[in-house]
C-alpha atoms as an extended CHARMM CRD file, in Angstrom:
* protein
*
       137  EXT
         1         1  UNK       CA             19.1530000000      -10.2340000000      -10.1080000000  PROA      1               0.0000000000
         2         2  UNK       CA             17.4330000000      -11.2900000000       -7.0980000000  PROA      2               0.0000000000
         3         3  UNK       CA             14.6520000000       -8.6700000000       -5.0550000000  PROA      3               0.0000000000
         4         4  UNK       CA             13.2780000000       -9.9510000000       -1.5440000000  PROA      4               0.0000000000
         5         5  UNK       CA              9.7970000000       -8.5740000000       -0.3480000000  PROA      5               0.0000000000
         6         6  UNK       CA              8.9840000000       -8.5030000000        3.3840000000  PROA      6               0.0000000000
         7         7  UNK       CA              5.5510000000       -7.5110000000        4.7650000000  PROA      7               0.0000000000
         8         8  UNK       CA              5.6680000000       -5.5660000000        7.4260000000  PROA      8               0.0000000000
         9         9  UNK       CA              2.1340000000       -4.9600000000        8.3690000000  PROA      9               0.0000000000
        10        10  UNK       CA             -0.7270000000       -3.8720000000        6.9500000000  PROA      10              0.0000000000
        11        11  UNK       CA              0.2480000000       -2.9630000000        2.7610000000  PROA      11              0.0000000000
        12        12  UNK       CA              3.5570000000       -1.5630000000        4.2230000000  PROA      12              0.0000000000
        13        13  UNK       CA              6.7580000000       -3.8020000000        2.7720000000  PROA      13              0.0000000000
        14        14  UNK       CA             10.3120000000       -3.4480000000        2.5420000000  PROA      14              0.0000000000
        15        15  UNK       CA             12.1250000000       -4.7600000000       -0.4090000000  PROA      15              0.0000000000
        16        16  UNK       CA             16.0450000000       -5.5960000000       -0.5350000000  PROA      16              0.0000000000
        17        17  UNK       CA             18.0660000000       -6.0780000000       -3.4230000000  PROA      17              0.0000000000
        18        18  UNK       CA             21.1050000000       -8.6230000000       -3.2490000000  PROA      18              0.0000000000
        19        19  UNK       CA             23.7300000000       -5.8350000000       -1.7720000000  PROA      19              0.0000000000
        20        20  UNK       CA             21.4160000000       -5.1060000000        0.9120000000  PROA      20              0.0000000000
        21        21  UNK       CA             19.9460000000       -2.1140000000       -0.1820000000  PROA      21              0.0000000000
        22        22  UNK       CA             16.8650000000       -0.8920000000        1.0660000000  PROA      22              0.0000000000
        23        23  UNK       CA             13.5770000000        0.8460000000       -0.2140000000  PROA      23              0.0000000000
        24        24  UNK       CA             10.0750000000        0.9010000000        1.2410000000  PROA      24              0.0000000000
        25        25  UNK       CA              6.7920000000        0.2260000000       -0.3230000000  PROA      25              0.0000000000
        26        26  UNK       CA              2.9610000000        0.7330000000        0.4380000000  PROA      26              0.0000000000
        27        27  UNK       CA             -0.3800000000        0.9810000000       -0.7240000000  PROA      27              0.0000000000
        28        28  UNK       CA             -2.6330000000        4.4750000000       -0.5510000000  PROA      28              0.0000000000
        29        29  UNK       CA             -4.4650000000        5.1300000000        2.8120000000  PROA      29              0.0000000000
        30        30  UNK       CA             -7.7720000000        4.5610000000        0.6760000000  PROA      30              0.0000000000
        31        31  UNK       CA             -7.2340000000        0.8650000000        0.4190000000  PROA      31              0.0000000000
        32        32  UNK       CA             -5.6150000000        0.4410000000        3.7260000000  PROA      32              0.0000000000
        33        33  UNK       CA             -2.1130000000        1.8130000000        3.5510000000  PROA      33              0.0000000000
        34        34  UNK       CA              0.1080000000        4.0220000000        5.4210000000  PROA      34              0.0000000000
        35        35  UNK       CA              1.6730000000        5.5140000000        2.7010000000  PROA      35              0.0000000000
        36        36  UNK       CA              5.1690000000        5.1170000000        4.7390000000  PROA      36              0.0000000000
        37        37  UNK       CA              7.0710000000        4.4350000000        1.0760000000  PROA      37              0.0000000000
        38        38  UNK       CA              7.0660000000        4.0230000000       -2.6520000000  PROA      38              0.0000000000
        39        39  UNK       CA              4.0080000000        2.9920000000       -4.4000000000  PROA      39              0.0000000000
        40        40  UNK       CA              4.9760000000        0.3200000000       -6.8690000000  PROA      40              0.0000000000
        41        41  UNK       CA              3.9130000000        3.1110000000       -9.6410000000  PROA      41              0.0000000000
        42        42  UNK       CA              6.1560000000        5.6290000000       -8.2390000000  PROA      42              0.0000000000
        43        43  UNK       CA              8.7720000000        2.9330000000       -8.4570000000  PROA      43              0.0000000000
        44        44  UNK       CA              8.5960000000        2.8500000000      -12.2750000000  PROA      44              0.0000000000
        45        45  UNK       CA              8.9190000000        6.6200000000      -12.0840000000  PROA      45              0.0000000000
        46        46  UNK       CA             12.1480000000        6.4710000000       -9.6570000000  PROA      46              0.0000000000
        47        47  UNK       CA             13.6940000000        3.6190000000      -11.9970000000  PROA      47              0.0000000000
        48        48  UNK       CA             13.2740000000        5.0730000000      -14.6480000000  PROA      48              0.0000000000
        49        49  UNK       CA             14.7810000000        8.4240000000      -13.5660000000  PROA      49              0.0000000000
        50        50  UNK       CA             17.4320000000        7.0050000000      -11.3920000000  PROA      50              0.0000000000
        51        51  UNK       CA             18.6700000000        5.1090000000      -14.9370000000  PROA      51              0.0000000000
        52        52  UNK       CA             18.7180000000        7.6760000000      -17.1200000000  PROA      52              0.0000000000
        53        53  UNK       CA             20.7290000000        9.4600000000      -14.9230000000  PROA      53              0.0000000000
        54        54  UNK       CA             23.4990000000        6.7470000000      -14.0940000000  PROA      54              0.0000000000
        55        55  UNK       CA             24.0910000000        6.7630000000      -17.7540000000  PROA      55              0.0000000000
        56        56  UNK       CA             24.0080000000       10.3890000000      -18.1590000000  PROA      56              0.0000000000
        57        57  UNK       CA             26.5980000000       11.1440000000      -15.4050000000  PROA      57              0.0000000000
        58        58  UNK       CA             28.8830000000        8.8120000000      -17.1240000000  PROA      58              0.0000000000
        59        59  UNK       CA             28.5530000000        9.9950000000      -20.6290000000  PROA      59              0.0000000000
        60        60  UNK       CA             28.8240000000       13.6070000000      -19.4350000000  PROA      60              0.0000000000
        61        61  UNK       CA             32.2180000000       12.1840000000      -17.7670000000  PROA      61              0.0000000000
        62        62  UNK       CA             33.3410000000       10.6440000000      -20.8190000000  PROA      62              0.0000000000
        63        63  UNK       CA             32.9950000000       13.8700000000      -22.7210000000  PROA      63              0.0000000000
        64        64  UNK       CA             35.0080000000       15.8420000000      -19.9760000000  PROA      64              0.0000000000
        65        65  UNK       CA             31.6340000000       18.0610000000      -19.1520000000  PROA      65              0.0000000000
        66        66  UNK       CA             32.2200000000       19.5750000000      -15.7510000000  PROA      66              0.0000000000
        67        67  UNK       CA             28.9500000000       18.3960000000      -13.9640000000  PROA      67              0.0000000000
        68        68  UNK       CA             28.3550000000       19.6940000000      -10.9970000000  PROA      68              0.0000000000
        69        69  UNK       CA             25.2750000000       18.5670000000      -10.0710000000  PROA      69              0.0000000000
        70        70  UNK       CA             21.6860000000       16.9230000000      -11.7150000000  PROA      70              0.0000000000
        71        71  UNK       CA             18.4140000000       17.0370000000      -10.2980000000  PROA      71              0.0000000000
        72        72  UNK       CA             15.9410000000       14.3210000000      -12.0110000000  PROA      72              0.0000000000
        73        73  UNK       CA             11.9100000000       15.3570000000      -12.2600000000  PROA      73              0.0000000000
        74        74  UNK       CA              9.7740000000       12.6570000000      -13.4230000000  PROA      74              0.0000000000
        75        75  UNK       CA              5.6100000000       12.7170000000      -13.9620000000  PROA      75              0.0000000000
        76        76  UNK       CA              3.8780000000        9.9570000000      -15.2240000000  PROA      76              0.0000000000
        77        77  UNK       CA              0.0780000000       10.5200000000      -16.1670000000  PROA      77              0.0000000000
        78        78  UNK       CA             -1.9310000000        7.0900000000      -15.8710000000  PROA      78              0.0000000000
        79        79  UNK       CA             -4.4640000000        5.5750000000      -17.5790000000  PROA      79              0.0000000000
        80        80  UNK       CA             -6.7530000000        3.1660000000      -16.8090000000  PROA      80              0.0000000000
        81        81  UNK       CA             -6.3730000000        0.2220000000      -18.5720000000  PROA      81              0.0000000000
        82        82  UNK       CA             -9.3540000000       -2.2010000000      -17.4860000000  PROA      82              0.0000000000
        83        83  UNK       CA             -8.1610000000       -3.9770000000      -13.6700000000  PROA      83              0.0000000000
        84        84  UNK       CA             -5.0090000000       -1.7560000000      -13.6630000000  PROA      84              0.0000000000
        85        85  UNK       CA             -3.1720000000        1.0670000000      -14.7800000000  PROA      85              0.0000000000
        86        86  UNK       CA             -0.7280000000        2.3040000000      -17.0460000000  PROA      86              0.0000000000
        87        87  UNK       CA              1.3910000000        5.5590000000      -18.3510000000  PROA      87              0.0000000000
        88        88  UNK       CA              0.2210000000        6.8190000000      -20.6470000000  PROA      88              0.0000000000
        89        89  UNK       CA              3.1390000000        9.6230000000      -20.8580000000  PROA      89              0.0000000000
        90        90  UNK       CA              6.1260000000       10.1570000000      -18.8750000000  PROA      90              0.0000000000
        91        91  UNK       CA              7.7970000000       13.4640000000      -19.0630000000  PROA      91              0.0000000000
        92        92  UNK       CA             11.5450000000       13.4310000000      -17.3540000000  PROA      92              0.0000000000
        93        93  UNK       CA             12.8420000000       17.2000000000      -16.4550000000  PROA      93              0.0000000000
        94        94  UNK       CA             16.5240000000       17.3390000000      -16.1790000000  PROA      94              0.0000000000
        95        95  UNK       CA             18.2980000000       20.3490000000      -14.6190000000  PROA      95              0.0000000000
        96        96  UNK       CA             21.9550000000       20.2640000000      -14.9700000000  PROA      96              0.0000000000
        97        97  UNK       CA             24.8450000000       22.5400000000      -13.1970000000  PROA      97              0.0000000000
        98        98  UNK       CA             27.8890000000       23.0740000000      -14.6360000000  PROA      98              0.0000000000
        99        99  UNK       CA             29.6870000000       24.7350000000      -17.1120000000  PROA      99              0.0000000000
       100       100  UNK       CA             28.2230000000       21.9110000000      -19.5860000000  PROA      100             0.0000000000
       101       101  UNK       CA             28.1290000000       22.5320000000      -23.4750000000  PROA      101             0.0000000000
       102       102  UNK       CA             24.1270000000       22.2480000000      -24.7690000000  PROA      102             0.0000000000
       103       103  UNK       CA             24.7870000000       19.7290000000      -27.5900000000  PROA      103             0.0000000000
       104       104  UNK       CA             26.8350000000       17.1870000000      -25.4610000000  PROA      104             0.0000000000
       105       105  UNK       CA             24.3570000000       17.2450000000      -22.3680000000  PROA      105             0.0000000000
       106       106  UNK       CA             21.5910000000       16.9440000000      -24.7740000000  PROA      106             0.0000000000
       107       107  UNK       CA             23.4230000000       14.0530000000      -26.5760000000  PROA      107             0.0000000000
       108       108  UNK       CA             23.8850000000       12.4680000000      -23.4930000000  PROA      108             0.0000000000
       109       109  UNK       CA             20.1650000000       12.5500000000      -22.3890000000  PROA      109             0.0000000000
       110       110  UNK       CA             19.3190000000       11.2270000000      -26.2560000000  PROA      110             0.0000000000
       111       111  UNK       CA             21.8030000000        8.1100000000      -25.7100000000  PROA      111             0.0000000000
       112       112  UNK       CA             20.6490000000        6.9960000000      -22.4360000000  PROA      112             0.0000000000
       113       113  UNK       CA             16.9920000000        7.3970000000      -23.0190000000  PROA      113             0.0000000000
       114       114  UNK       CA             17.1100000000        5.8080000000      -26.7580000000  PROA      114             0.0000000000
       115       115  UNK       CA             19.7470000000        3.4180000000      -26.3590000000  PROA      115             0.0000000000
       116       116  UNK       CA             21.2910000000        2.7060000000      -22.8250000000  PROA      116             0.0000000000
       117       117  UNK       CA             18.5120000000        2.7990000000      -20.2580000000  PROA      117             0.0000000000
       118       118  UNK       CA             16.8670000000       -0.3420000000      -19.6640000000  PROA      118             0.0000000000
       119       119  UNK       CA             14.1730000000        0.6960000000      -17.6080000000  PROA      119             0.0000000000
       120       120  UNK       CA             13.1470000000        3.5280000000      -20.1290000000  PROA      120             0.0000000000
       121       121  UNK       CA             13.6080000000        1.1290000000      -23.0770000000  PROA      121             0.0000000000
       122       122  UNK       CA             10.7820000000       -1.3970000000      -21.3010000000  PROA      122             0.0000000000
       123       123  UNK       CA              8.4080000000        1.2700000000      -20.3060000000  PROA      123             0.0000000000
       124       124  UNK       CA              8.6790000000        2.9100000000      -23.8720000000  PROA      124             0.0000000000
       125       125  UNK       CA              5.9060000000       -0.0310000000      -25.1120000000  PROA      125             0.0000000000
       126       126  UNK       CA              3.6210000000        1.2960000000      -23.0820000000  PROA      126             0.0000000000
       127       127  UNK       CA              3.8790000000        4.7450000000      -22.6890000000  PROA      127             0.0000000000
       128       128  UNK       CA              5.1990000000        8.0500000000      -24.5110000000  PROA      128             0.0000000000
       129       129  UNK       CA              8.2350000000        9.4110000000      -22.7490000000  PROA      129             0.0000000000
       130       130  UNK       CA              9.6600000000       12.9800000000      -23.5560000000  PROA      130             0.0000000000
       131       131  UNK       CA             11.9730000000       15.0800000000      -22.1580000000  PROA      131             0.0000000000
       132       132  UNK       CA             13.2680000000       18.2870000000      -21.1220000000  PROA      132             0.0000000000
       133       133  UNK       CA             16.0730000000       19.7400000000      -19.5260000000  PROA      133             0.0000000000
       134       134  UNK       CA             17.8520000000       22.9880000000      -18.5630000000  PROA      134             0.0000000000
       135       135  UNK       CA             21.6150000000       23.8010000000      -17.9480000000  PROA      135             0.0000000000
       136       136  UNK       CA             22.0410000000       26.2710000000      -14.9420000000  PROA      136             0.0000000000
       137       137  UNK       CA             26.0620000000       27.6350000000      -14.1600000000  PROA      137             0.0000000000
């Protein structure tokens, strides 16, 4: 796995995976950026979301659950943690349409985020991630 980092100007920078893809980065206006993309932070907070629910779509298609759609919230609360910062907790809210059976989506959301998702299983060190989701039809 291979990530290239361009700056742009200023803290503004554009990373680009191998396939090409595409996601903008920055720094808060208080130490001198334009806030045009991701903070690094918010990264963790998109990986870890964006994981989860790769792996959650595809169990939910293995059990034949009729998902129709999945929104992905995710708050982090940081900490201080002498020259940088940390979570402390993450809390993921997922909200599910679909005709979906309870006890297979919440299966689904136990087997990413205990045993699949590599981005939750790293950050889970360091911080306290919970969950929550709701099913709408």
């Amino acid at each position: 796995m291979k990530i290239t980092i361009d700056h742009l100007n200023d803290l503004h920078m554009e990373a680009q995976n191998e396939e090409g893809g595409k996601i903008r980065m920055d720094g808060k206006t208080e130490i001198g950026g334009l806030e045009g993309g991701f903070s690094p932070m918010q990264l963790l907070l998109a990986g870890i979301g964006g994981c989860s629910a790769i792996d959650i779509i595809g169990i939910l298609e293995k059990q034949k659950q009729p998902l129709e759609d999945l929104q992905v919230i995710v708050e982090g609360n940081k900490q201080s943690a002498g020259t940088y910062s940390e979570f402390k907790t993450i809390q993921l809210r997922f909200i599910f349409t679909g005709d979906l059976e309870e006890k297979k989506v919440e299966r689904a959301i136990d087997l990413s985020l205990e045993k699949y998702c590599s981005v939750s299983k790293a950050l889970e060190k360091g911080s306290d991630i919970s969950y929550r989701y709701e099913i709408k039809s």
